[in-house]
Amino acid sequence: MDALIDQFSRYLLHERRYSPNTARAYIADLRALCSFAEERKHPEPDQWDVDLLRAFLAKSRTRDGKRMSAITLARKQSTFRTFFGWLNRHHPDRQNPAALLQNPKLPKWLPRALDADSVLALVTPPKSKKIREARDHAALLLLYGLGLRLAEASGLLMANLDLRECTARVVGKGNKERIV
């Protein structure tokens, strides 16, 4: 099973181009399911059915014993769907029990807006002339003013800036480029 998990990990990283953190979470989910299945005498993925997946999700707990959030359970289900979809590419005769799972209802929330004083404090240039403070202020303006993600702002290079056009080429999630 370890060889299969290693192949799946390479698929996530190199073909699907998942971030290392996402791939690590998917592999951890899959290893936990494997342990759970082995305890129930179903060590091979072709022995897994929707009831086993549901039992695993129902028994999933955080380290302190609390029930996992709907978001975490949805990610685990995404792991299973992705894994069985990948398996079916190589073994089309295998069943896909993950296709029978229903996603949990995810909470929806709106971001809290900053009050005017907080926005003013954020965009006001620093009083000192230290380079680090100027850099940090520029990063805050990129994050707040242009809506860049942290990874986009931290990966921004001088070569990606067009100061005449006042634009920047940023690389975001999934290695997608955009101009801001």
Short mmCIF file of C-alpha atoms in Angstrom, two decimals:
data_model
loop_
_atom_site.label_atom_id
_atom_site.label_comp_id
_atom_site.label_asym_id
_atom_site.label_seq_id
_atom_site.Cartn_x
_atom_site.Cartn_y
_atom_site.Cartn_z
CA MET A 1 0.00 0.00 0.00
CA ASP A 2 2.93 2.34 0.68
CA ALA A 3 4.02 2.16 -2.97
CA LEU A 4 0.49 3.06 -4.07
CA ILE A 5 0.41 6.03 -1.67
CA ASP A 6 3.81 7.20 -2.96
CA GLN A 7 2.54 7.05 -6.54
CA PHE A 8 -0.59 8.98 -5.54
CA SER A 9 1.57 11.59 -3.81
CA ARG A 10 3.64 12.09 -6.97
CA TYR A 11 0.40 12.40 -8.95
CA LEU A 12 -0.88 15.13 -6.60
CA LEU A 13 2.36 17.09 -6.71
CA HIS A 14 3.39 16.70 -10.33
CA GLU A 15 0.26 16.09 -12.39
CA ARG A 16 -2.39 17.91 -10.38
CA ARG A 17 0.20 20.46 -9.16
CA TYR A 18 -1.22 20.59 -5.64
CA SER A 19 0.71 22.63 -3.12
CA PRO A 20 2.99 20.60 -0.83
CA ASN A 21 0.72 21.36 2.14
CA THR A 22 -2.40 20.14 0.34
CA ALA A 23 -0.64 17.00 -0.88
CA ARG A 24 0.66 16.34 2.66
CA ALA A 25 -2.88 16.68 4.08
CA TYR A 26 -4.31 14.36 1.41
CA ILE A 27 -1.63 11.73 2.09
CA ALA A 28 -2.22 11.98 5.85
CA ASP A 29 -5.96 11.49 5.26
CA LEU A 30 -5.29 8.49 3.04
CA ARG A 31 -2.87 6.90 5.53
CA ALA A 32 -5.42 7.35 8.32
CA LEU A 33 -8.07 5.67 6.17
CA CYS A 34 -5.66 2.82 5.40
CA SER A 35 -5.06 2.22 9.12
CA PHE A 36 -8.78 2.35 9.80
CA ALA A 37 -9.47 -0.12 6.98
CA GLU A 38 -6.75 -2.51 8.16
CA GLU A 39 -8.27 -2.55 11.65
CA ARG A 40 -11.52 -3.67 10.00
CA LYS A 41 -9.77 -6.38 7.94
CA HIS A 42 -10.11 -4.48 4.63
CA PRO A 43 -6.48 -3.65 3.82
CA GLU A 44 -6.85 -3.17 0.05
CA PRO A 45 -8.62 -0.24 -1.64
CA ASP A 46 -10.68 -2.59 -3.80
CA GLN A 47 -12.23 -3.90 -0.54
CA TRP A 48 -13.31 -0.44 0.58
CA ASP A 49 -16.95 0.52 0.22
CA VAL A 50 -19.05 3.56 1.01
CA ASP A 51 -19.95 2.16 4.45
CA LEU A 52 -16.26 1.96 5.39
CA LEU A 53 -15.70 5.56 4.25
CA ARG A 54 -18.75 6.76 6.20
CA ALA A 55 -17.60 4.88 9.31
CA PHE A 56 -14.15 6.44 8.99
CA LEU A 57 -15.60 9.94 8.66
CA ALA A 58 -17.97 9.36 11.59
CA LYS A 59 -15.11 8.23 13.84
CA SER A 60 -12.69 10.97 12.75
CA ARG A 61 -11.70 13.16 15.68
CA THR A 62 -9.24 15.95 16.38
CA ARG A 63 -6.25 15.31 18.64
CA ASP A 64 -8.22 16.45 21.67
CA GLY A 65 -11.12 14.12 20.88
CA LYS A 66 -13.55 16.66 19.42
CA ARG A 67 -15.54 16.05 16.25
CA MET A 68 -13.85 17.39 13.13
CA SER A 69 -15.21 20.48 11.42
CA ALA A 70 -17.32 20.23 8.29
CA ILE A 71 -14.46 21.83 6.32
CA THR A 72 -12.01 19.13 7.42
CA LEU A 73 -14.50 16.37 6.66
CA ALA A 74 -15.09 17.87 3.21
CA ARG A 75 -11.34 17.85 2.58
CA LYS A 76 -11.16 14.18 3.62
CA GLN A 77 -13.97 13.39 1.19
CA SER A 78 -12.12 15.30 -1.51
CA THR A 79 -9.08 13.15 -0.73
CA PHE A 80 -11.14 9.99 -1.23
CA ARG A 81 -12.71 11.23 -4.49
CA THR A 82 -9.33 12.25 -5.86
CA PHE A 83 -7.70 8.97 -4.81
CA PHE A 84 -10.40 6.76 -6.30
CA GLY A 85 -10.53 8.89 -9.45
CA TRP A 86 -6.78 8.39 -9.81
CA LEU A 87 -7.13 4.65 -9.13
CA ASN A 88 -9.88 4.37 -11.75
CA ARG A 89 -7.56 5.88 -14.37
CA HIS A 90 -5.22 2.94 -13.87
CA HIS A 91 -7.80 0.31 -12.89
CA PRO A 92 -11.12 1.20 -14.57
CA ASP A 93 -12.75 -1.96 -13.23
CA ARG A 94 -12.50 -0.79 -9.59
CA GLN A 95 -15.49 0.73 -7.84
CA ASN A 96 -15.48 4.31 -6.61
CA PRO A 97 -17.22 4.34 -3.23
CA ALA A 98 -16.32 8.00 -2.70
CA ALA A 99 -18.72 8.97 -5.48
CA LEU A 100 -21.58 7.91 -3.21
CA LEU A 101 -20.61 10.24 -0.35
CA GLN A 102 -22.49 13.49 0.19
CA ASN A 103 -20.47 16.55 1.13
CA PRO A 104 -21.19 18.11 4.51
CA LYS A 105 -22.88 21.50 4.48
CA LEU A 106 -20.10 24.05 4.79
CA PRO A 107 -20.45 27.22 6.84
CA LYS A 108 -20.51 30.49 4.96
CA TRP A 109 -19.16 33.63 6.49
CA LEU A 110 -18.30 37.10 5.32
CA PRO A 111 -14.99 38.75 6.11
CA ARG A 112 -15.14 41.49 8.72
CA ALA A 113 -14.61 44.95 7.28
CA LEU A 114 -11.99 47.22 8.79
CA ASP A 115 -13.18 50.48 10.30
CA ALA A 116 -11.95 53.76 8.76
CA ASP A 117 -9.30 54.36 11.45
CA SER A 118 -7.80 50.91 10.91
CA VAL A 119 -7.63 51.42 7.14
CA LEU A 120 -6.01 54.82 7.63
CA ALA A 121 -3.42 53.37 10.00
CA LEU A 122 -2.73 50.61 7.51
CA VAL A 123 -2.12 52.85 4.50
CA THR A 124 -0.29 55.68 6.28
CA PRO A 125 3.43 55.48 5.44
CA PRO A 126 5.80 54.79 8.34
CA LYS A 127 7.45 57.81 9.96
CA SER A 128 10.93 56.33 9.98
CA LYS A 129 13.00 55.92 6.82
CA LYS A 130 14.11 52.36 7.56
CA ILE A 131 14.09 50.08 4.51
CA ARG A 132 12.39 47.22 6.35
CA GLU A 133 9.48 49.42 7.39
CA ALA A 134 9.08 50.75 3.84
CA ARG A 135 9.12 47.16 2.52
CA ASP A 136 6.54 46.04 5.08
CA HIS A 137 4.33 49.03 4.27
CA ALA A 138 4.55 48.26 0.54
CA ALA A 139 3.58 44.64 1.26
CA LEU A 140 0.56 45.79 3.28
CA LEU A 141 -0.54 48.02 0.42
CA LEU A 142 -0.24 45.09 -1.99
CA LEU A 143 -2.23 42.82 0.30
CA TYR A 144 -4.96 45.28 1.19
CA GLY A 145 -5.09 47.58 -1.82
CA LEU A 146 -4.70 45.01 -4.59
CA GLY A 147 -6.12 41.99 -2.82
CA LEU A 148 -2.99 39.89 -3.25
CA ARG A 149 -2.63 36.67 -1.32
CA LEU A 150 0.32 36.45 1.05
CA ALA A 151 2.10 33.92 -1.18
CA GLU A 152 1.58 36.20 -4.19
CA ALA A 153 3.01 39.24 -2.42
CA SER A 154 5.98 37.36 -0.96
CA GLY A 155 6.79 35.82 -4.35
CA LEU A 156 6.75 39.14 -6.18
CA LEU A 157 10.07 39.97 -7.89
CA MET A 158 11.35 43.21 -9.39
CA ALA A 159 11.30 41.49 -12.79
CA ASN A 160 7.53 41.10 -12.40
CA LEU A 161 6.91 44.84 -11.99
CA ASP A 162 6.17 47.27 -14.80
CA LEU A 163 6.61 50.65 -13.10
CA ARG A 164 5.68 52.62 -16.24
CA GLU A 165 2.32 50.83 -16.53
CA CYS A 166 1.93 50.50 -12.74
CA THR A 167 1.25 46.79 -13.05
CA ALA A 168 2.64 43.63 -11.54
CA ARG A 169 2.55 40.04 -12.78
CA VAL A 170 1.79 37.74 -9.85
CA VAL A 171 1.68 33.97 -9.67
CA GLY A 172 -1.21 32.70 -7.55
CA LYS A 173 -2.84 29.44 -6.57
CA GLY A 174 -2.28 26.63 -9.02
CA ASN A 175 0.60 28.55 -10.63
CA LYS A 176 -1.89 30.84 -12.40
CA GLU A 177 -0.54 34.18 -13.47
CA ARG A 178 -2.51 37.40 -13.29
CA ILE A 179 -1.78 41.07 -13.85
CA VAL A 180 -2.71 43.53 -11.11
#
